[in-house]
Amino acid sequence: MKAIQIHETGGPEVLQLADLPIPQPGPGQVLIRVEATGVNFIEIYFRKGVYKASLPLTLGSEAAGTVEELGPGVNGFKAGDSVASVGVLGSYAEYALAPAAQLVKVPDGLMPEQAAAAMLQGMTAHYLAYSTFPLKAGDTALVHAGAGGVGLLLTQMAARIGARVITTVSTKAKAELSREAGAAETILYTEKNFEAEVKRLTGGKGVDVVYDSVGKTTFDSSLNCLRPRGMLVLFGASSGPVPLFDLIQLSGKGSLFITRPTLWHYIATRAELEWRSGEVLGRAAKGELKLRTEHMYPLAEAAQAQADLADRKTTGKILLEP
Ligand code: NDP
């Protein structure tokens, strides 16, 4: 089978197309014929060596496809089932294994590319809006990267709850997409200072919550956008990690609340995986959650897909088609 592997960490050029044997499912595992693979920042962090893994490594963790074969002890799935997971072991491939415990069935009416587009970013948006800072009608939220994969889904969820959503985006085209998703206000941070704009838009009060996936370049101003005791949720590092020095300084100025992180908050338990994926896939199947799946690349072009994601060239979901 074809797969994308790295033998060393580095730029997109370290991604190589390889011919590998189809893996055999072990106890508790399911072999999936991959039909759509999600491209995410986490794979860029593995490629760069920010997250450590032994090499060679077949990249990827999110996919949707069809069950091909069950390993010993797997119940609840059968060959031919349409499934999706964010815990696939090497999803940049034509076939991949997933632990049955991290697999869910895709509801009728949802195509594999839609399921792959909804899972990781959808469940992330869901835990942010419903668990980390549970939004209520009337809250004001600032969402960075409003036209990104997480951003478009989070904006839709927050607007549906009745929150007022302000987003930051880099281009006018992205601003339009963000407004279509439900943003009440969009700030072109490439033209205007977003901190000053947020203060103007909230009459100086500040926002209840900032969902910040950009990190290094936004962190300080994000804090300044908050109302007193508002919450800054730092859940990504698209521009690089926030320097530790900033955090230490902050803890010296007042209080710094940090929750215990897990790699995948949304699948801390099987019950949570079923709840969040059920909500996200179910709403997508009913058309209540709009998915943007325009950026589809052949598997062999995985390097280009990652480069485009990292270079702010994309909106919504980036997918690979094995
Ligand atoms: P996006 O589609 O949001 O892409 C990143 C966007 O960030 C860009 O399009 C760009 O939007 C904005 N951006 C601002 N500054 C930079 C910069 N210097 N370099 C690159 N991008 C920049 O990606 P995803 O939706 O896939 O992921 C968003 C973030 O969420 C990532 O940081 C990811 O790691 C994180 N994440 C965290 C999870 C968790 O559970 N903690 C789970 C899933 C994702 P614009 O052009 O409008 O500025």
Tab-separated table of C-alpha atoms and ligand atoms in Angstrom:
chain	number	residue	atom	x	y	z
A	1	MET	CA	0.000	0.000	0.000
A	2	LYS	CA	1.019	3.622	-0.480
A	3	ALA	CA	1.810	5.646	2.652
A	4	ILE	CA	3.559	8.867	3.609
A	5	GLN	CA	6.525	8.387	5.930
A	6	ILE	CA	9.212	10.516	7.512
A	7	HIS	CA	12.712	9.147	8.196
A	8	GLU	CA	13.938	12.406	9.711
A	9	THR	CA	12.336	15.560	11.122
A	10	GLY	CA	12.351	18.809	9.160
A	11	GLY	CA	10.443	20.771	6.520
A	12	PRO	CA	7.699	19.433	4.233
A	13	GLU	CA	10.398	17.903	1.999
A	14	VAL	CA	11.005	15.098	4.548
A	15	LEU	CA	7.608	13.593	3.671
A	16	GLN	CA	8.182	10.603	1.393
A	17	LEU	CA	5.799	8.361	-0.495
A	18	ALA	CA	6.547	4.747	0.522
A	19	ASP	CA	5.334	1.258	-0.420
A	20	LEU	CA	4.508	-0.641	2.769
A	21	PRO	CA	2.768	-3.920	3.598
A	22	ILE	CA	-0.905	-3.634	4.630
A	23	PRO	CA	-0.861	-3.819	8.461
A	24	GLN	CA	-2.507	-6.734	10.286
A	25	PRO	CA	-4.976	-5.863	13.060
A	26	GLY	CA	-3.875	-7.011	16.518
A	27	PRO	CA	-6.137	-7.530	19.561
A	28	GLY	CA	-8.643	-4.685	19.898
A	29	GLN	CA	-7.654	-3.183	16.546
A	30	VAL	CA	-9.558	-2.597	13.326
A	31	LEU	CA	-8.059	-2.383	9.829
A	32	ILE	CA	-9.591	0.506	7.873
A	33	ARG	CA	-9.493	1.143	4.129
A	34	VAL	CA	-8.879	4.868	4.294
A	35	GLU	CA	-11.086	7.040	2.076
A	36	ALA	CA	-10.282	10.480	3.483
A	37	THR	CA	-7.487	11.623	5.782
A	38	GLY	CA	-7.482	14.833	7.796
A	39	VAL	CA	-4.374	17.018	7.676
A	40	ASN	CA	-3.782	18.748	11.007
A	41	PHE	CA	-1.202	20.874	12.793
A	42	ILE	CA	-0.363	17.952	15.061
A	43	GLU	CA	1.251	16.158	12.097
A	44	ILE	CA	3.275	19.289	11.354
A	45	TYR	CA	4.463	19.285	14.996
A	46	PHE	CA	5.515	15.584	14.589
A	47	ARG	CA	7.213	16.343	11.260
A	48	LYS	CA	9.183	19.195	12.815
A	49	GLY	CA	10.101	17.120	15.879
A	50	VAL	CA	8.190	19.384	18.316
A	51	TYR	CA	6.304	16.227	19.301
A	52	LYS	CA	8.635	13.245	19.615
A	53	ALA	CA	8.108	9.860	17.938
A	54	SER	CA	10.378	7.023	16.868
A	55	LEU	CA	11.329	7.031	13.180
A	56	PRO	CA	10.491	6.050	10.520
A	57	LEU	CA	6.964	7.256	11.196
A	58	THR	CA	3.872	7.027	9.040
A	59	LEU	CA	2.150	10.341	9.758
A	60	GLY	CA	-1.494	10.949	10.482
A	61	SER	CA	-4.143	10.299	13.091
A	62	GLU	CA	-7.519	11.326	11.640
A	63	ALA	CA	-9.349	9.377	8.945
A	64	ALA	CA	-12.662	8.091	7.704
A	65	GLY	CA	-13.154	4.947	5.669
A	66	THR	CA	-14.507	1.409	5.605
A	67	VAL	CA	-13.834	-1.452	8.001
A	68	GLU	CA	-11.765	-4.072	6.163
A	69	GLU	CA	-10.875	-6.541	8.929
A	70	LEU	CA	-11.339	-6.943	12.692
A	71	GLY	CA	-8.607	-7.974	15.113
A	72	PRO	CA	-9.237	-10.482	17.923
A	73	GLY	CA	-11.716	-9.374	20.593
A	74	VAL	CA	-13.341	-6.526	18.624
A	75	ASN	CA	-17.111	-6.238	19.043
A	76	GLY	CA	-19.565	-3.688	17.722
A	77	PHE	CA	-18.065	-3.307	14.219
A	78	LYS	CA	-18.191	-5.453	11.078
A	79	ALA	CA	-16.481	-5.437	7.678
A	80	GLY	CA	-18.018	-2.782	5.434
A	81	ASP	CA	-19.005	-0.390	8.251
A	82	SER	CA	-18.377	3.265	7.536
A	83	VAL	CA	-16.177	4.552	10.376
A	84	ALA	CA	-14.052	7.499	11.490
A	85	SER	CA	-11.452	8.140	14.173
A	86	VAL	CA	-8.913	10.654	15.412
A	87	GLY	CA	-6.789	7.843	16.847
A	88	VAL	CA	-5.723	6.129	13.611
A	89	LEU	CA	-2.134	4.878	13.672
A	90	GLY	CA	-0.643	6.429	10.532
A	91	SER	CA	-3.651	7.674	8.561
A	92	TYR	CA	-1.569	9.167	5.696
A	93	ALA	CA	-1.942	5.780	3.958
A	94	GLU	CA	-4.303	3.616	1.928
A	95	TYR	CA	-4.891	1.300	4.912
A	96	ALA	CA	-4.397	1.942	8.616
A	97	LEU	CA	-5.113	0.431	12.017
A	98	ALA	CA	-7.252	2.072	14.680
A	99	PRO	CA	-8.017	0.938	18.217
A	100	ALA	CA	-11.712	-0.064	18.240
A	101	ALA	CA	-12.031	1.962	21.457
A	102	GLN	CA	-11.339	5.131	19.454
A	103	LEU	CA	-13.505	4.329	16.443
A	104	VAL	CA	-17.041	5.600	15.784
A	105	LYS	CA	-19.611	4.779	13.126
A	106	VAL	CA	-20.375	7.456	10.556
A	107	PRO	CA	-24.090	8.274	10.335
A	108	ASP	CA	-25.971	7.674	7.075
A	109	GLY	CA	-25.824	10.556	4.639
A	110	LEU	CA	-22.301	11.680	5.533
A	111	MET	CA	-19.522	11.136	2.988
A	112	PRO	CA	-16.076	9.958	4.221
A	113	GLU	CA	-14.514	13.355	3.440
A	114	GLN	CA	-17.193	15.078	5.509
A	115	ALA	CA	-16.645	12.686	8.419
A	116	ALA	CA	-12.877	13.201	8.272
A	117	ALA	CA	-13.445	16.963	8.132
A	118	ALA	CA	-15.715	16.945	11.165
A	119	MET	CA	-13.943	14.727	13.662
A	120	LEU	CA	-10.833	16.384	15.088
A	121	GLN	CA	-11.654	20.030	14.498
A	122	GLY	CA	-15.336	19.501	15.274
A	123	MET	CA	-14.681	17.783	18.590
A	124	THR	CA	-12.108	20.445	19.425
A	125	ALA	CA	-14.647	23.201	18.738
A	126	HIS	CA	-17.179	21.243	20.787
A	127	TYR	CA	-15.019	20.883	23.888
A	128	LEU	CA	-14.020	24.549	23.691
A	129	ALA	CA	-17.596	25.863	23.409
A	130	TYR	CA	-19.330	23.315	25.658
A	131	SER	CA	-16.727	22.233	28.250
A	132	THR	CA	-13.643	24.443	28.566
A	133	PHE	CA	-15.540	27.738	28.685
A	134	PRO	CA	-19.190	26.685	28.378
A	135	LEU	CA	-20.714	29.522	26.400
A	136	LYS	CA	-24.162	30.959	27.158
A	137	ALA	CA	-26.418	33.192	25.127
A	138	GLY	CA	-25.224	36.786	25.448
A	139	ASP	CA	-21.543	35.931	26.053
A	140	THR	CA	-18.977	37.587	23.798
A	141	ALA	CA	-16.177	35.389	22.434
A	142	LEU	CA	-13.073	36.288	20.453
A	143	VAL	CA	-12.025	33.489	18.072
A	144	HIS	CA	-8.665	33.755	16.315
A	145	ALA	CA	-8.196	32.209	12.849
A	146	GLY	CA	-11.939	32.572	12.278
A	147	ALA	CA	-11.854	31.027	8.793
A	148	GLY	CA	-9.645	28.093	9.805
A	149	GLY	CA	-10.728	24.518	10.330
A	150	VAL	CA	-11.476	24.867	14.043
A	151	GLY	CA	-12.453	28.534	13.656
A	152	LEU	CA	-15.348	28.005	11.233
A	153	LEU	CA	-16.814	25.182	13.333
A	154	LEU	CA	-16.329	26.957	16.663
A	155	THR	CA	-17.957	30.100	15.282
A	156	GLN	CA	-20.999	28.120	14.112
A	157	MET	CA	-21.364	26.397	17.492
A	158	ALA	CA	-20.918	29.612	19.477
A	159	ALA	CA	-23.365	31.550	17.308
A	160	ARG	CA	-25.909	28.733	17.633
A	161	ILE	CA	-25.644	28.972	21.432
A	162	GLY	CA	-26.405	32.697	21.105
A	163	ALA	CA	-22.959	34.105	21.843
A	164	ARG	CA	-21.667	37.171	20.035
A	165	VAL	CA	-18.594	36.052	18.087
A	166	ILE	CA	-15.760	38.359	17.087
A	167	THR	CA	-13.084	36.763	14.899
A	168	THR	CA	-9.652	37.698	13.598
A	169	VAL	CA	-8.667	36.803	10.018
A	170	SER	CA	-5.866	37.770	7.634
A	171	THR	CA	-7.811	38.472	4.409
A	172	LYS	CA	-11.133	39.877	3.199
A	173	ALA	CA	-12.070	36.532	1.638
A	174	LYS	CA	-11.517	34.838	5.013
A	175	ALA	CA	-13.589	37.560	6.701
A	176	GLU	CA	-16.498	36.777	4.403
A	177	LEU	CA	-16.330	33.054	5.199
A	178	SER	CA	-16.167	33.822	8.891
A	179	ARG	CA	-19.267	36.027	8.690
A	180	GLU	CA	-21.126	33.289	6.789
A	181	ALA	CA	-20.293	30.957	9.697
A	182	GLY	CA	-21.971	33.371	12.111
A	183	ALA	CA	-19.348	35.881	13.242
A	184	ALA	CA	-20.995	39.154	14.238
A	185	GLU	CA	-17.741	41.059	13.700
A	186	THR	CA	-14.543	40.167	11.877
A	187	ILE	CA	-11.236	41.950	12.412
A	188	LEU	CA	-8.638	42.059	9.639
A	189	TYR	CA	-5.614	41.894	11.921
A	190	THR	CA	-3.361	42.533	8.925
A	191	GLU	CA	-4.849	46.033	8.680
A	192	LYS	CA	-6.011	46.871	12.206
A	193	ASN	CA	-4.759	46.244	15.715
A	194	PHE	CA	-7.114	43.556	16.991
A	195	GLU	CA	-6.760	44.526	20.654
A	196	ALA	CA	-7.886	48.102	19.953
A	197	GLU	CA	-10.719	46.834	17.741
A	198	VAL	CA	-11.997	44.429	20.394
A	199	LYS	CA	-12.002	47.236	22.961
A	200	ARG	CA	-13.927	49.459	20.534
A	201	LEU	CA	-16.426	46.722	19.663
A	202	THR	CA	-17.108	45.904	23.313
A	203	GLY	CA	-17.301	49.527	24.489
A	204	GLY	CA	-14.108	49.012	26.496
A	205	LYS	CA	-15.548	46.091	28.501
A	206	GLY	CA	-13.574	43.278	26.875
A	207	VAL	CA	-14.743	39.789	25.968
A	208	ASP	CA	-15.785	36.911	28.223
A	209	VAL	CA	-13.482	34.430	26.509
A	210	VAL	CA	-10.698	34.325	23.918
A	211	TYR	CA	-10.184	31.035	22.094
A	212	ASP	CA	-6.569	31.390	20.941
A	213	SER	CA	-5.018	28.798	18.621
A	214	VAL	CA	-2.368	31.144	17.220
A	215	GLY	CA	-0.209	31.414	20.364
A	216	LYS	CA	3.060	33.299	20.203
A	217	THR	CA	1.945	36.312	18.140
A	218	THR	CA	-1.484	36.782	19.757
A	219	PHE	CA	-1.095	35.745	23.408
A	220	ASP	CA	-0.317	39.135	25.018
A	221	SER	CA	-3.011	41.037	23.140
A	222	SER	CA	-5.503	38.222	23.701
A	223	LEU	CA	-5.051	38.680	27.450
A	224	ASN	CA	-5.632	42.414	27.096
A	225	CYS	CA	-8.933	41.754	25.270
A	226	LEU	CA	-10.483	40.007	28.289
A	227	ARG	CA	-12.982	41.470	30.724
A	228	PRO	CA	-11.869	41.123	34.377
A	229	ARG	CA	-11.648	37.380	35.152
A	230	GLY	CA	-12.456	36.527	31.550
A	231	MET	CA	-10.823	33.326	30.299
A	232	LEU	CA	-8.036	32.951	27.752
A	233	VAL	CA	-8.122	29.439	26.310
A	234	LEU	CA	-4.795	28.724	24.634
A	235	PHE	CA	-5.301	25.562	22.592
A	236	GLY	CA	-2.803	25.782	19.739
A	237	ALA	CA	0.431	27.292	18.526
A	238	SER	CA	-0.026	28.008	14.815
A	239	SER	CA	2.473	30.896	15.047
A	240	GLY	CA	4.720	29.091	17.545
A	241	PRO	CA	4.516	28.365	21.275
A	242	VAL	CA	4.024	31.140	23.822
A	243	PRO	CA	7.422	31.838	25.456
A	244	LEU	CA	7.640	30.387	28.955
A	245	PHE	CA	8.950	33.753	30.159
A	246	ASP	CA	5.575	35.374	29.348
A	247	LEU	CA	3.774	32.777	31.443
A	248	ILE	CA	6.162	33.148	34.393
A	249	GLN	CA	5.773	36.934	34.303
A	250	LEU	CA	2.027	36.522	34.243
A	251	SER	CA	1.978	34.265	37.274
A	252	GLY	CA	4.018	36.924	39.091
A	253	LYS	CA	1.505	39.662	38.235
A	254	GLY	CA	-1.565	37.932	39.618
A	255	SER	CA	-2.982	34.470	39.147
A	256	LEU	CA	-2.479	31.977	36.364
A	257	PHE	CA	-4.998	29.117	36.172
A	258	ILE	CA	-3.793	26.072	34.284
A	259	THR	CA	-5.830	22.896	33.800
A	260	ARG	CA	-4.271	19.489	33.404
A	261	PRO	CA	-3.735	19.023	29.681
A	262	THR	CA	-4.284	15.783	27.801
A	263	LEU	CA	-3.260	15.281	24.196
A	264	TRP	CA	-6.853	14.802	23.103
A	265	HIS	CA	-9.246	16.400	25.603
A	266	TYR	CA	-12.277	15.300	23.706
A	267	ILE	CA	-11.556	11.598	23.982
A	268	ALA	CA	-10.538	11.474	27.620
A	269	THR	CA	-13.207	8.757	27.940
A	270	ARG	CA	-15.191	6.603	25.517
A	271	ALA	CA	-18.397	8.283	26.718
A	272	GLU	CA	-16.965	11.679	25.814
A	273	LEU	CA	-15.877	10.458	22.391
A	274	GLU	CA	-19.404	9.172	21.697
A	275	TRP	CA	-21.047	12.343	22.980
A	276	ARG	CA	-18.860	14.792	21.075
A	277	SER	CA	-18.508	12.830	17.829
A	278	GLY	CA	-22.248	12.032	17.913
A	279	GLU	CA	-23.091	15.730	18.244
A	280	VAL	CA	-20.645	16.815	15.566
A	281	LEU	CA	-21.291	14.063	12.986
A	282	GLY	CA	-25.030	14.081	13.708
A	283	ARG	CA	-25.358	17.832	13.154
A	284	ALA	CA	-23.171	17.657	10.054
A	285	ALA	CA	-25.371	14.865	8.648
A	286	LYS	CA	-28.460	17.041	9.227
A	287	GLY	CA	-26.786	20.001	7.548
A	288	GLU	CA	-26.842	22.020	10.788
A	289	LEU	CA	-23.046	22.173	10.883
A	290	LYS	CA	-21.502	23.301	7.593
A	291	LEU	CA	-18.209	21.664	6.655
A	292	ARG	CA	-15.745	23.212	4.254
A	293	THR	CA	-13.935	20.433	2.369
A	294	GLU	CA	-12.616	22.237	-0.723
A	295	HIS	CA	-8.941	21.564	0.031
A	296	MET	CA	-8.535	17.928	-1.075
A	297	TYR	CA	-5.067	16.703	-2.138
A	298	PRO	CA	-3.893	13.330	-3.510
A	299	LEU	CA	-1.966	11.328	-0.869
A	300	ALA	CA	1.284	11.857	-2.802
A	301	GLU	CA	0.894	15.634	-2.325
A	302	ALA	CA	0.826	15.498	1.476
A	303	ALA	CA	3.886	17.773	1.688
A	304	GLN	CA	2.069	20.473	-0.287
A	305	ALA	CA	-1.036	20.062	1.878
A	306	GLN	CA	0.992	20.580	5.061
A	307	ALA	CA	2.873	23.548	3.575
A	308	ASP	CA	-0.381	25.246	2.532
A	309	LEU	CA	-1.891	24.737	6.005
A	310	ALA	CA	1.195	26.164	7.732
A	311	ASP	CA	1.401	29.096	5.267
A	312	ARG	CA	-2.185	30.352	5.990
A	313	LYS	CA	-3.260	29.502	2.433
A	314	THR	CA	-6.231	27.356	3.419
A	315	THR	CA	-9.707	27.766	4.874
A	316	GLY	CA	-11.734	25.059	6.596
A	317	LYS	CA	-10.472	21.478	6.349
A	318	ILE	CA	-7.472	20.070	4.490
A	319	LEU	CA	-7.879	16.477	3.354
A	320	LEU	CA	-5.809	13.793	1.634
A	321	GLU	CA	-7.427	11.283	-0.703
A	322	PRO	CA	-5.533	7.961	-0.714
B	1	NDP	P1	-6.335	26.524	10.827
B	1	NDP	O1	-7.167	26.132	9.662
B	1	NDP	O2	-6.914	27.394	11.877
B	1	NDP	O3	-5.009	27.149	10.243
B	1	NDP	C1	-4.210	27.999	10.999
B	1	NDP	C2	-4.644	29.454	10.824
B	1	NDP	O4	-4.055	30.210	11.861
B	1	NDP	C3	-4.158	30.070	9.532
B	1	NDP	O5	-4.983	29.796	8.413
B	1	NDP	C4	-4.133	31.543	9.893
B	1	NDP	O6	-5.404	32.137	9.671
B	1	NDP	C5	-3.869	31.540	11.410
B	1	NDP	N1	-2.507	32.004	11.693
B	1	NDP	C6	-2.215	33.171	12.338
B	1	NDP	N2	-0.899	33.317	12.437
B	1	NDP	C7	-0.314	32.259	11.846
B	1	NDP	C8	1.039	31.878	11.601
B	1	NDP	N3	2.076	32.629	12.013
B	1	NDP	N4	1.262	30.724	10.932
B	1	NDP	C9	0.255	29.941	10.531
B	1	NDP	N5	-1.061	30.249	10.733
B	1	NDP	C10	-1.348	31.400	11.382
B	1	NDP	O7	-5.784	25.198	11.524
B	1	NDP	P2	-6.583	24.097	12.354
B	1	NDP	O8	-8.013	24.451	12.449
B	1	NDP	O9	-6.215	22.769	11.831
B	1	NDP	O10	-5.910	24.219	13.786
B	1	NDP	C11	-5.904	25.461	14.477
B	1	NDP	C12	-5.070	25.344	15.721
B	1	NDP	O11	-5.763	24.553	16.669
B	1	NDP	C13	-3.677	24.743	15.564
B	1	NDP	O12	-2.769	25.523	16.310
B	1	NDP	C14	-3.824	23.362	16.170
B	1	NDP	O13	-2.617	22.886	16.716
B	1	NDP	C15	-4.864	23.627	17.240
B	1	NDP	N6	-5.612	22.437	17.630
B	1	NDP	C16	-5.631	22.110	18.951
B	1	NDP	C17	-6.333	21.013	19.384
B	1	NDP	C18	-6.410	20.732	20.846
B	1	NDP	O14	-7.182	19.877	21.270
B	1	NDP	N7	-5.686	21.428	21.699
B	1	NDP	C19	-7.013	20.120	18.434
B	1	NDP	C20	-7.015	20.609	17.065
B	1	NDP	C21	-6.315	21.732	16.688
B	1	NDP	P3	-5.427	33.667	9.183
B	1	NDP	O15	-4.821	33.639	7.817
B	1	NDP	O16	-6.846	34.090	9.184
B	1	NDP	O17	-4.586	34.395	10.194
